[in-house]
XYZ file of C-alpha atoms in Angstrom:
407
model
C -83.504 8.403 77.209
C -81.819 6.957 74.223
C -79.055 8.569 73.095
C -78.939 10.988 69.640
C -75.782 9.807 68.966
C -73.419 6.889 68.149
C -70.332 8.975 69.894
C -68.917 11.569 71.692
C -65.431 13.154 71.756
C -65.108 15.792 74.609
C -61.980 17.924 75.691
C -60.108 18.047 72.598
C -58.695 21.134 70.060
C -60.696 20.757 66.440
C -58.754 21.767 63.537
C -61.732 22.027 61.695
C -60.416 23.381 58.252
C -63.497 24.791 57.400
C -63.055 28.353 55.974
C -63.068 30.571 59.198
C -60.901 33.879 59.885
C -59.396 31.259 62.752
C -55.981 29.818 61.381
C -56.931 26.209 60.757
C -60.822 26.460 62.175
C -59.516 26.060 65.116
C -61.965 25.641 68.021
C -60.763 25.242 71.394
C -62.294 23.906 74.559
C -64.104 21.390 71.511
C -66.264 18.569 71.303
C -66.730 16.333 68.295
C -69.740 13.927 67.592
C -71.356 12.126 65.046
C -74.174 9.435 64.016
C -74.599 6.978 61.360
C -70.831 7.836 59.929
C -71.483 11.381 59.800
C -70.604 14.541 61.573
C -73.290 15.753 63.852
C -71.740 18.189 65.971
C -68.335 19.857 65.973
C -68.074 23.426 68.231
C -67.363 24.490 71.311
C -67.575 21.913 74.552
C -69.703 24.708 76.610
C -72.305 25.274 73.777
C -73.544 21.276 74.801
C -76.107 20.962 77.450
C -75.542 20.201 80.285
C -74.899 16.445 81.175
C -73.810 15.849 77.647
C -72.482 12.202 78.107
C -76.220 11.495 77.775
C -76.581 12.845 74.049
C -74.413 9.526 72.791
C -73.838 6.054 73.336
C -69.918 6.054 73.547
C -68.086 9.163 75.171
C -64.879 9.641 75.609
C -62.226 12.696 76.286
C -59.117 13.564 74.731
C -57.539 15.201 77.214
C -57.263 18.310 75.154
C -55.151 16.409 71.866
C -55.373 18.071 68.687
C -58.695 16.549 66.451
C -58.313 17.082 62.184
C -59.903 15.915 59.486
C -58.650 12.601 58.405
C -55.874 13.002 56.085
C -56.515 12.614 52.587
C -53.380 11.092 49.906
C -54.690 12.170 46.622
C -52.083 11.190 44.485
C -50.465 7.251 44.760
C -48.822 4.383 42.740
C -49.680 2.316 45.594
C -50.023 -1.389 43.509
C -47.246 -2.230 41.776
C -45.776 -5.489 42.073
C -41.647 -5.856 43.227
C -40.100 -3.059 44.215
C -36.622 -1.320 42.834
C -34.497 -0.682 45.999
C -31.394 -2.332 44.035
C -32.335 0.434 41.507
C -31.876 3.176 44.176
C -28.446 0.914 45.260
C -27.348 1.119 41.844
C -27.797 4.940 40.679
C -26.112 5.886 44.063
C -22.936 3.876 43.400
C -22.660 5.503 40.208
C -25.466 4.110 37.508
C -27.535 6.342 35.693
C -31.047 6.250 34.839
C -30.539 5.608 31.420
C -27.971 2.661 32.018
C -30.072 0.718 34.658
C -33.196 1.242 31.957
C -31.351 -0.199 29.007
C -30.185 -3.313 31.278
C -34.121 -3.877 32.036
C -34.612 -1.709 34.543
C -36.844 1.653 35.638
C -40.930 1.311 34.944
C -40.157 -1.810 32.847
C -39.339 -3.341 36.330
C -42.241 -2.557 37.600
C -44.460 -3.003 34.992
C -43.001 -6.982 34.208
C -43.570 -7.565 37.846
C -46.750 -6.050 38.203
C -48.199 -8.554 35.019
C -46.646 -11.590 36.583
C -47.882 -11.100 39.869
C -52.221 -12.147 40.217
C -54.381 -10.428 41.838
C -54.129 -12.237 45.257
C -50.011 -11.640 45.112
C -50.928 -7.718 44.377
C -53.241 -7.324 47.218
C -50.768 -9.067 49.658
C -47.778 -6.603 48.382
C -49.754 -3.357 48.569
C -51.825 -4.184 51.762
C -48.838 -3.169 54.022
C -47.981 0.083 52.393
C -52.069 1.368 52.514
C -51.587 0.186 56.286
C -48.491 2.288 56.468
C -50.787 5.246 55.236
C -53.584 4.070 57.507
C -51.498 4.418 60.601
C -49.980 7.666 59.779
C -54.023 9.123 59.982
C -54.524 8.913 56.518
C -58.548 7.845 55.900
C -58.805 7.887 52.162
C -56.475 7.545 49.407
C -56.045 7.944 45.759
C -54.277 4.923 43.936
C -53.781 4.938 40.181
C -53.176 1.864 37.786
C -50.154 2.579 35.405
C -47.949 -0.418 35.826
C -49.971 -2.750 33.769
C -49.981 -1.055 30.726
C -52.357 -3.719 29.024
C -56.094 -4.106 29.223
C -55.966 -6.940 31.721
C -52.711 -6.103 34.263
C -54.660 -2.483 34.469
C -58.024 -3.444 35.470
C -56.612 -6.217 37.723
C -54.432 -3.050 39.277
C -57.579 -1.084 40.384
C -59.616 -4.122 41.360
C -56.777 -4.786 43.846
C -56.888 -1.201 45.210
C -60.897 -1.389 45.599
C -60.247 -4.654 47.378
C -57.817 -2.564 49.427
C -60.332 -0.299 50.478
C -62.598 -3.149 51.299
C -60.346 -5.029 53.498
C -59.231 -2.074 55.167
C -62.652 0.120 55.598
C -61.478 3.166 53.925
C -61.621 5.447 51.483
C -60.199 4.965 47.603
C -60.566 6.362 44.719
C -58.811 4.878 41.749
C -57.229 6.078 38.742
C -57.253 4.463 35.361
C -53.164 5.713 34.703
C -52.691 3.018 31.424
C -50.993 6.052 29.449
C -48.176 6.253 31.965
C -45.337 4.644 29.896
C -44.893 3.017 26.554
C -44.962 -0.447 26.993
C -42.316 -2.557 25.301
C -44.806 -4.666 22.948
C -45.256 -0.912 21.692
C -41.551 0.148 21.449
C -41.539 2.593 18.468
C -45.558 3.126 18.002
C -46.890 5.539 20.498
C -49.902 6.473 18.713
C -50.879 3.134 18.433
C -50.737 2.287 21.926
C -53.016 5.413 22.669
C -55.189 3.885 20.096
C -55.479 0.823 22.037
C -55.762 3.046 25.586
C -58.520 5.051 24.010
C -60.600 2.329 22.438
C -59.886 -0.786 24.383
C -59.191 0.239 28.176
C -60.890 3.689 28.905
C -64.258 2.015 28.019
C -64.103 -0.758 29.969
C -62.510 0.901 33.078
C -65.645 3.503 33.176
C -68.406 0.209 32.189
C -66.806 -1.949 35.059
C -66.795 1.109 37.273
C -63.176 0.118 38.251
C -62.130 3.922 37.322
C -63.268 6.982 38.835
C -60.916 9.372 36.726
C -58.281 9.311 34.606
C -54.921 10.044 34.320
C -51.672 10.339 31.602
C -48.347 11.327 31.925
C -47.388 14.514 29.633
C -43.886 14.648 29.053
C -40.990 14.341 26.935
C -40.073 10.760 28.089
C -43.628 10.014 28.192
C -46.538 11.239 26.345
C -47.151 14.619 23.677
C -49.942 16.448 24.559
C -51.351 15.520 21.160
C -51.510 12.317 22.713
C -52.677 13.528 26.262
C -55.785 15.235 24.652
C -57.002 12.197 23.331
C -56.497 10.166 26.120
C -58.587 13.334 27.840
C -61.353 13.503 25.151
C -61.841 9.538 25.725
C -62.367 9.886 29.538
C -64.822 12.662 29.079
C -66.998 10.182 26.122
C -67.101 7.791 28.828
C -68.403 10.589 32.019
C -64.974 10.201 33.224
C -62.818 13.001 35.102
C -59.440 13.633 34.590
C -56.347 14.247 36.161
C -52.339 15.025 34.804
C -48.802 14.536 35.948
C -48.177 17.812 34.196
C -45.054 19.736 33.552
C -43.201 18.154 35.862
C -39.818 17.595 34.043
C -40.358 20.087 30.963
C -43.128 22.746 30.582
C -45.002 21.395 27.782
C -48.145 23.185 29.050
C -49.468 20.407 30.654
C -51.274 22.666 32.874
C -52.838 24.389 30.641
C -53.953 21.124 28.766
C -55.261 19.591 32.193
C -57.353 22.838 32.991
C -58.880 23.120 29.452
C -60.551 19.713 30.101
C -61.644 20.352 33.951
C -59.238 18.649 35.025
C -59.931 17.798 39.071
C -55.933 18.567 39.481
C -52.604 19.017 37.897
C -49.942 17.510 39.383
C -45.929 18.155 40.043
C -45.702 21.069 38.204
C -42.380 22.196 38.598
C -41.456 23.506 34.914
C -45.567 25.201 34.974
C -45.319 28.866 33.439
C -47.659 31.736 34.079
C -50.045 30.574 31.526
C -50.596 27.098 33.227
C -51.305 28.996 37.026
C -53.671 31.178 35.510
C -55.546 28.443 33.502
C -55.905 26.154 36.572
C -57.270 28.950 38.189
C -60.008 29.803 35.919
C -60.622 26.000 35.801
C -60.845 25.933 39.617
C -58.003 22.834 38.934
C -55.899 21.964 41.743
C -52.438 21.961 42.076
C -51.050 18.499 43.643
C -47.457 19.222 45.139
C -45.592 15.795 45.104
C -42.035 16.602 47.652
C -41.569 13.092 47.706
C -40.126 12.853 44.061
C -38.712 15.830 44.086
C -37.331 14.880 47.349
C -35.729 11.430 45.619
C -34.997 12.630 42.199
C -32.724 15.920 44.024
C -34.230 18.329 41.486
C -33.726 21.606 42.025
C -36.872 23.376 40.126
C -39.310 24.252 42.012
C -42.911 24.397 41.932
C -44.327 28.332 41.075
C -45.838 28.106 44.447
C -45.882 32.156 44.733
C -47.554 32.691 41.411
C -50.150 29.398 42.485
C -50.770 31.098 45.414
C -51.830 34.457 44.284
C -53.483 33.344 41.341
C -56.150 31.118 44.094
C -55.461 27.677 43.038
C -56.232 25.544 46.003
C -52.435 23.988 46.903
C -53.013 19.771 47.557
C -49.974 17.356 48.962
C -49.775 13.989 48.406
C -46.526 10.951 48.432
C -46.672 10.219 45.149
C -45.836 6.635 47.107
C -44.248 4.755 43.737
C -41.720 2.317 43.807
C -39.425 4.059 41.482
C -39.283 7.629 42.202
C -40.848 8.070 45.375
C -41.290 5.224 47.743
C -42.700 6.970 50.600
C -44.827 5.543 53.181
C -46.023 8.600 55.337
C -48.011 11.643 54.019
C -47.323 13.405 57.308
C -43.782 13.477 55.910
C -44.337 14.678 52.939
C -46.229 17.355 54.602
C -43.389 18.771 56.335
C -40.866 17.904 53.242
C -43.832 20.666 51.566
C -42.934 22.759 54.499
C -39.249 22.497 54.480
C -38.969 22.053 50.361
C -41.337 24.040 49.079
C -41.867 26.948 51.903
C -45.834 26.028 52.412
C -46.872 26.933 55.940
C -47.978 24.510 58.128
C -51.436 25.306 57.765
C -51.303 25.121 53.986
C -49.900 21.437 54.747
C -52.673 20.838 56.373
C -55.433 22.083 54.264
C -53.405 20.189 51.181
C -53.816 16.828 53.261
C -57.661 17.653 53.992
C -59.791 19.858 52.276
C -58.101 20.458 49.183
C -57.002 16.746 48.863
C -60.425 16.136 49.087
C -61.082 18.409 46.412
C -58.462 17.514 44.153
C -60.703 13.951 44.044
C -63.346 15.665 43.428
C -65.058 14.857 47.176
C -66.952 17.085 48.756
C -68.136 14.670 51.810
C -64.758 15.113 53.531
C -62.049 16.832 54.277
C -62.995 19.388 57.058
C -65.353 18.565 60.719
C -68.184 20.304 59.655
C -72.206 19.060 60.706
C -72.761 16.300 57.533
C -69.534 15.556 56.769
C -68.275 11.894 56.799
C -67.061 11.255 60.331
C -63.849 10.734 59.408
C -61.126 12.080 61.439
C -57.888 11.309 63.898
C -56.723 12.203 67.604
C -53.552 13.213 67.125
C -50.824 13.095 70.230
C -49.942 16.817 69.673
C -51.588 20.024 70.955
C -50.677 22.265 67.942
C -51.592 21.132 63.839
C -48.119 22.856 63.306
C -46.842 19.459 65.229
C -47.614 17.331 62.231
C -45.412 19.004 59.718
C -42.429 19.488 62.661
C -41.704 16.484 63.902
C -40.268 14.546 61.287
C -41.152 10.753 61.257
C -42.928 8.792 64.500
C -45.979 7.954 64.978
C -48.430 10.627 66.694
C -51.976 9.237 65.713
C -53.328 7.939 68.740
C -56.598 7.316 67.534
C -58.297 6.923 63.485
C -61.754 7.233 62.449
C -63.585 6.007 58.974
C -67.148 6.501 58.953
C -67.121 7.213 62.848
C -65.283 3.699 63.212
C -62.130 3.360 65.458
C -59.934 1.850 63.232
């Protein structure tokens, strides 16, 4: 008899994050399997028939390990060129931001490294930090452009981080970011610039197909929301969604902005009033909670996770990973730094890594083990999903899947 299916995982705990009255779909006594990169089966080990080895070509057992969705990092500055550790060196023995950014310093760093460096230097620099993410069980990630800020340095940016995903065999999604920082050729002409964003680069980021959203930065030291909306109104002329680092330092009703255009989330949100949660809600916009930065940057606002919470907007995590304000390599981290910062229970961790990451990229193929879903998920050396936000650093993925491909 040929076997129905390409595998077989028997004797393990699914944390199926599918919507169930069971904290974290949890299934016990489970067994996983799937065909052709896709979930065929994910329920209860006694609901098989009997000799089930037979119904694929590769079995295996878990020995009853903990099984979750793969984990999805929604929100990344993954290629950037250099780094800025002296940076970090430098503010700790006493520099402030505004000193080491006159000398040279901060995004303008990263953004003269980033255009020196080709595309083959790029790939090389960011290949190790997606690997980080890869062995930490992350399966697909977000990675936004933003450290280019021409035409050229940004569409070389995401045709690195597709090349990522091809060298690697995972997910990502990339992010045309280009209205992330005034560049220094535009010192003293902001609208300008987002005359040049809006015309010359959102075009040909959504022709090429090198963009699947887009993305600004609304914020004092950034962009007006004036100049947000136009970036926004661009996107959507070229069938382009969007996405915001919103109110994150000021509330400037970023929020509000992102969720009157769609927007798939809003992220940070630390300075977000009442009218922001209520307009992501009706919007259905999620809310991307970034610990990393906060985390780095020792802020002391936090996110209005109560008022998110009872207003229904779907709570996301992600690292942020940037080389400036967040260089963090593990998402499992920031999980628990959303646990220990921010007061999220473990299962919201988990459903922000998963299902509403997935969501927040607007994916609906991933993200819980459900029959049809993309057979994407990790065996975790733990027994309980609470493990992954508890132990802080180490490595507990024992075993990755893309596609239903041991990585």
């Amino acid at each position: 008899m040929n076997p129905e299916w390409d595998g077989l995982l028997l004797d393990c705990r699914l944390a199926t994050m599918t919507r169930s009255d069971t904290p974290y779909g949890l299934i016990e006594h489970a067994a996983l399997g799937w065909r052709d990169g896709a979930i065929t089966y994910a329920g209860a080990h006694a609901a098989l028939p009997d000799a089930p080895e037979r119904l694929a070509e590769h079995v295996a057992r878990a020995d009853g390990a903990l099984v979750t969705p793969g984990l999805i990092d929604c929100h990344t500055h993954l290629v950037f060129g250099g780094d800025r550790a002296n940076e970090f060196e430098q503010r700790l023995n006493g520099a402030s931001y505004e000193e080491i950014a006159r000398a040279g310093g901060g995004i303008a760093s990263s953004v003269r490294a980033t255009r020196e460096a080709d595309e083959g230097t790029l790939l090389a620099q960011s290949l190790p930090r997606a690997r980080a993410l890869l062995a930490d069980g992350v399966t697909t990630i977000e990675i936004k452009s933003g450290y280019g800020l021409d035409r050229d340095s940004e569409l070389r940016m995401l045709r690195v981080a597709r090349r990522i995903g091809e060298t690697l065999g995972i997910g990502i999604r990339t992010t045309l970011l280009s209205a992330h920082a005034l560049p220094p050729e535009y010192a003293g002409r902001a609208d300008e610039y987002i005359d040049y964003v809006c015309e010359h680069v959102v075009p040909i980021a959504a022709q090429s197909g090198l963009a699947d959203a887009v993305d600004a930065f609304c914020e004092r030291i950034a962009f007006t929301p004036a100049q947000t909306r136009r970036v926004f109104e661009a996107a959507r002329a070229h069938g382009l969604r969007v996405k915001l680092h919103a109110d994150q330092l000021s509330d400037l009703h970023g929020a509000a902005l992102a969720a009157a255009f769609d927007a798939l989330s809003a992220d940070h949100l630390e300075w977000t009033g009442d009218d922001g949660v209520q307009a992501m809600a009706r919007a259905g916009t999620v809310a991307v909670l970034l610990p990393g930065a906060y985390y780095a940057l020792r802020e002391t606002k936090l996110p209005p996770i109560d008022a998110l919470r009872a207003a229904g907007v779907p709570l996301a995590v992600a690292t942020d990973l940037n080389p400036g304000t967040s260089p963090l390599l593990s998402l499992r981290l920031a999980m628990g730094m959303a646990c220990t910062l921010f007061r999220l229970t473990p299962e919201e961790a988990l459903r922000g890594s998963t299902v509403n990451a997935a969501r927040a990229l607007g994916l609906d193929d991933r993200g819980t083990l459900a029959v049809g879903r993309r057979a994407d998920f990790v065996v975790w050396d733990a027994e309980r999903p609470a493990d992954l936000c508890y132990w802080i650093g180490g490595t507990l993925a024992r075993r990755i899947f893309v596609g239903g491909r041991s990585m």
